[in-house]
Every structure is written in C-alpha cells, then in structure tokens.
XYZ file of C-alpha atoms in Angstrom:
139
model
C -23.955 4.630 30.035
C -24.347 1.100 31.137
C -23.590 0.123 35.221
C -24.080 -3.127 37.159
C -26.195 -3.621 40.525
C -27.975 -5.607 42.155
C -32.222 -5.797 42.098
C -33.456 -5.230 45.689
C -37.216 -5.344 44.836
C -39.653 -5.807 41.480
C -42.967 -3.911 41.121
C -44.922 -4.914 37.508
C -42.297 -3.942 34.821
C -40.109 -2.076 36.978
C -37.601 -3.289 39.561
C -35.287 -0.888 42.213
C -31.711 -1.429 41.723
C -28.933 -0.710 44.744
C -25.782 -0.200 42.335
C -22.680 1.352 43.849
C -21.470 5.059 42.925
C -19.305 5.047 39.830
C -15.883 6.753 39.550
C -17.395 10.013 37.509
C -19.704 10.742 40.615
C -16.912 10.806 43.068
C -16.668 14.644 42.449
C -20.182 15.027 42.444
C -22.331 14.671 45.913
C -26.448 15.858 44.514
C -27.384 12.245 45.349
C -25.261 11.710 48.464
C -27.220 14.467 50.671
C -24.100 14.916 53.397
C -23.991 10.494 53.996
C -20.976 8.481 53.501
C -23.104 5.727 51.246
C -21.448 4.229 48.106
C -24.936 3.170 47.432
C -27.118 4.302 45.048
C -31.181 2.812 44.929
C -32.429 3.672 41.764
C -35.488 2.312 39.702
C -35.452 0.865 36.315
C -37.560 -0.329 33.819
C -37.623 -4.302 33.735
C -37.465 -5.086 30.442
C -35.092 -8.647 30.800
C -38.122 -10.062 33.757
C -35.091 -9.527 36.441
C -35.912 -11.157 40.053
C -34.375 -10.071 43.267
C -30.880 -10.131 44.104
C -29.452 -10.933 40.620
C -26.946 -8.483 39.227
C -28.031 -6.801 36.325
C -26.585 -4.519 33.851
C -28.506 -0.954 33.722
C -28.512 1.361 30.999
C -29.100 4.827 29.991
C -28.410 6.753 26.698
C -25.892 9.076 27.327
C -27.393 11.950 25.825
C -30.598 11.069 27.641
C -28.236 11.450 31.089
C -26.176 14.985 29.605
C -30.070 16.283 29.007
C -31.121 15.722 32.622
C -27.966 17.548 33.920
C -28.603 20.382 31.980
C -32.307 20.315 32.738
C -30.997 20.086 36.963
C -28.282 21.993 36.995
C -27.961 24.932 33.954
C -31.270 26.087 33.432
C -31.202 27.355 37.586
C -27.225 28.766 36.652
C -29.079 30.477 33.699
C -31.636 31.841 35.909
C -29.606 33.134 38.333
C -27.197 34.828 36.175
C -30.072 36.104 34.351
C -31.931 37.997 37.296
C -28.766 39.520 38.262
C -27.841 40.753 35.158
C -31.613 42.291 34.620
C -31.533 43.625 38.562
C -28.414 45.725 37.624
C -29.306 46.697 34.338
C -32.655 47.863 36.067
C -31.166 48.938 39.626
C -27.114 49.577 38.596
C -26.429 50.830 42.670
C -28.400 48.180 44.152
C -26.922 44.942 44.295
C -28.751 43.747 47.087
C -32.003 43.895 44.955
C -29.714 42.078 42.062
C -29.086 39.371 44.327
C -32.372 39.127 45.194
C -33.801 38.920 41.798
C -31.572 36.713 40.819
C -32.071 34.270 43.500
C -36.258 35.034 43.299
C -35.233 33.572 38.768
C -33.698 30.571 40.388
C -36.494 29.723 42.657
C -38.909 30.289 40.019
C -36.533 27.784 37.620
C -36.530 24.933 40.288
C -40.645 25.662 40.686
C -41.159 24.897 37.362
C -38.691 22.347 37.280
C -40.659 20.584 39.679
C -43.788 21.535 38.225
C -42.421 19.797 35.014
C -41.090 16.671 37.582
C -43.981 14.513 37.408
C -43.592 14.073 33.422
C -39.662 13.909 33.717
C -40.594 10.654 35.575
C -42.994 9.267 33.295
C -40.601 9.944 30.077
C -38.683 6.419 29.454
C -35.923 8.279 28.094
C -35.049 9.477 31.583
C -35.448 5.996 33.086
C -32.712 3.892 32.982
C -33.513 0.293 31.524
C -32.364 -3.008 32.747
C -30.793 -4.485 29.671
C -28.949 -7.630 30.582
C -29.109 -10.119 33.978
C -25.369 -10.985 34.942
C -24.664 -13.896 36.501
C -21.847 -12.763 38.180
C -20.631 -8.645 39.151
C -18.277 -8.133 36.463
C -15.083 -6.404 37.341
C-alpha cells in the first residue's frame, strides 16, 4: 500500500511523515478522533536518508496493514460476541449479566492488546517504510 507525504521531522533512521487521508479512510474515522483534519502524522522507517519537507513515497505490505485491522478491530468483535454468547449459555434470563460479560471479554481483549502494544511498535512489519523521495507530489 504505497502513499505520498511530506517529512515534517527525522530522528536516527526514522522520520514523521504528515501525508493526507486517502480515499479508503473516508468511511473510516479511528484516526480522526471527532477533528475535521485531512492530515495524518505518521512515523516511518528512513530507509532512502529522507530530509525535511521532501515528499516521499511510504509503504506498507498490504497484508502487514489487513493483519493490524484484524489485530484492532476483530479480536475485541470476537470478544464481545464471545462473552455474550457464554453469559447466556451460563445465565439464559439474564441478559444484563450477558452484556456485562461480554463487554468485561472486550476490555480484557483491548488490555492485552495494549499489553502486546509495545512489541506491535517495535515489529518493522507494522511500520511503514519510506521507499522512494519524490521530487514532486504526484497526482
């Protein structure tokens, strides 16, 4: 999945990138938090020596990108799903305490998805790589 933006800042081999929101996130608003921001700051691995404010073209394998969905968004669905399915199969006239268990499975989920954050961030195949320096946005 390869983008264009523009390096903001360079730290040792990796830089921060401002690149604006591509058309497949227009239905999607995790990284927009409730702003109106077309802007996206993201940090990437430095591979091409990239200096400030050149345009460079950003990459990440596609599978790599499908894998980190599932890992952010599924596994908590799955949870979910899962305590409620276990609170009526153990309660079958209390759905209160079915909701409740399945919401206390998703919590747990995103507390050990966060436990598990740290070495999400140090795996390069979850950080996007700058592979080329443009010298011009293309179209």
């Amino acid at each position: 999945m390869k983008q264009y933006g523009k390096v903001v800042e360079v730290s040792e081999d990796k830089a921060f990138v401002i690149m604006e929101k591509h058309s497949s996130c227009s239905g999607c608003n995790a990284c927009k938090l409730g702003s109106d921001n077309h802007e996206l700051r993201i940090e990437a691995i430095n591979t091409v020596g990239a200096k400030s404010d050149q345009i460079v073209e950003v990459d990440m394998e596609g599978q790599h990108v499908l894998t980190a969905a599932f890992i952010l968004y599924m596994i908590p669905l799955f949870a979910l799903f899962t305590g409620i399915v276990i609170g009526n199969i153990i309660f079958p006239t209390q759905e209160l305490i079915a909701a409740a268990m399945g919401f206390g499975l998703l919590a747990l989920s995103f507390l050990g998805i966060k436990m598990k954050d740290e070495s999400f961030r140090n795996d390069k195949k979850y950080i996007p790589v700058i592979t080329n320096i443009q010298e011009e946005k293309p179209l």
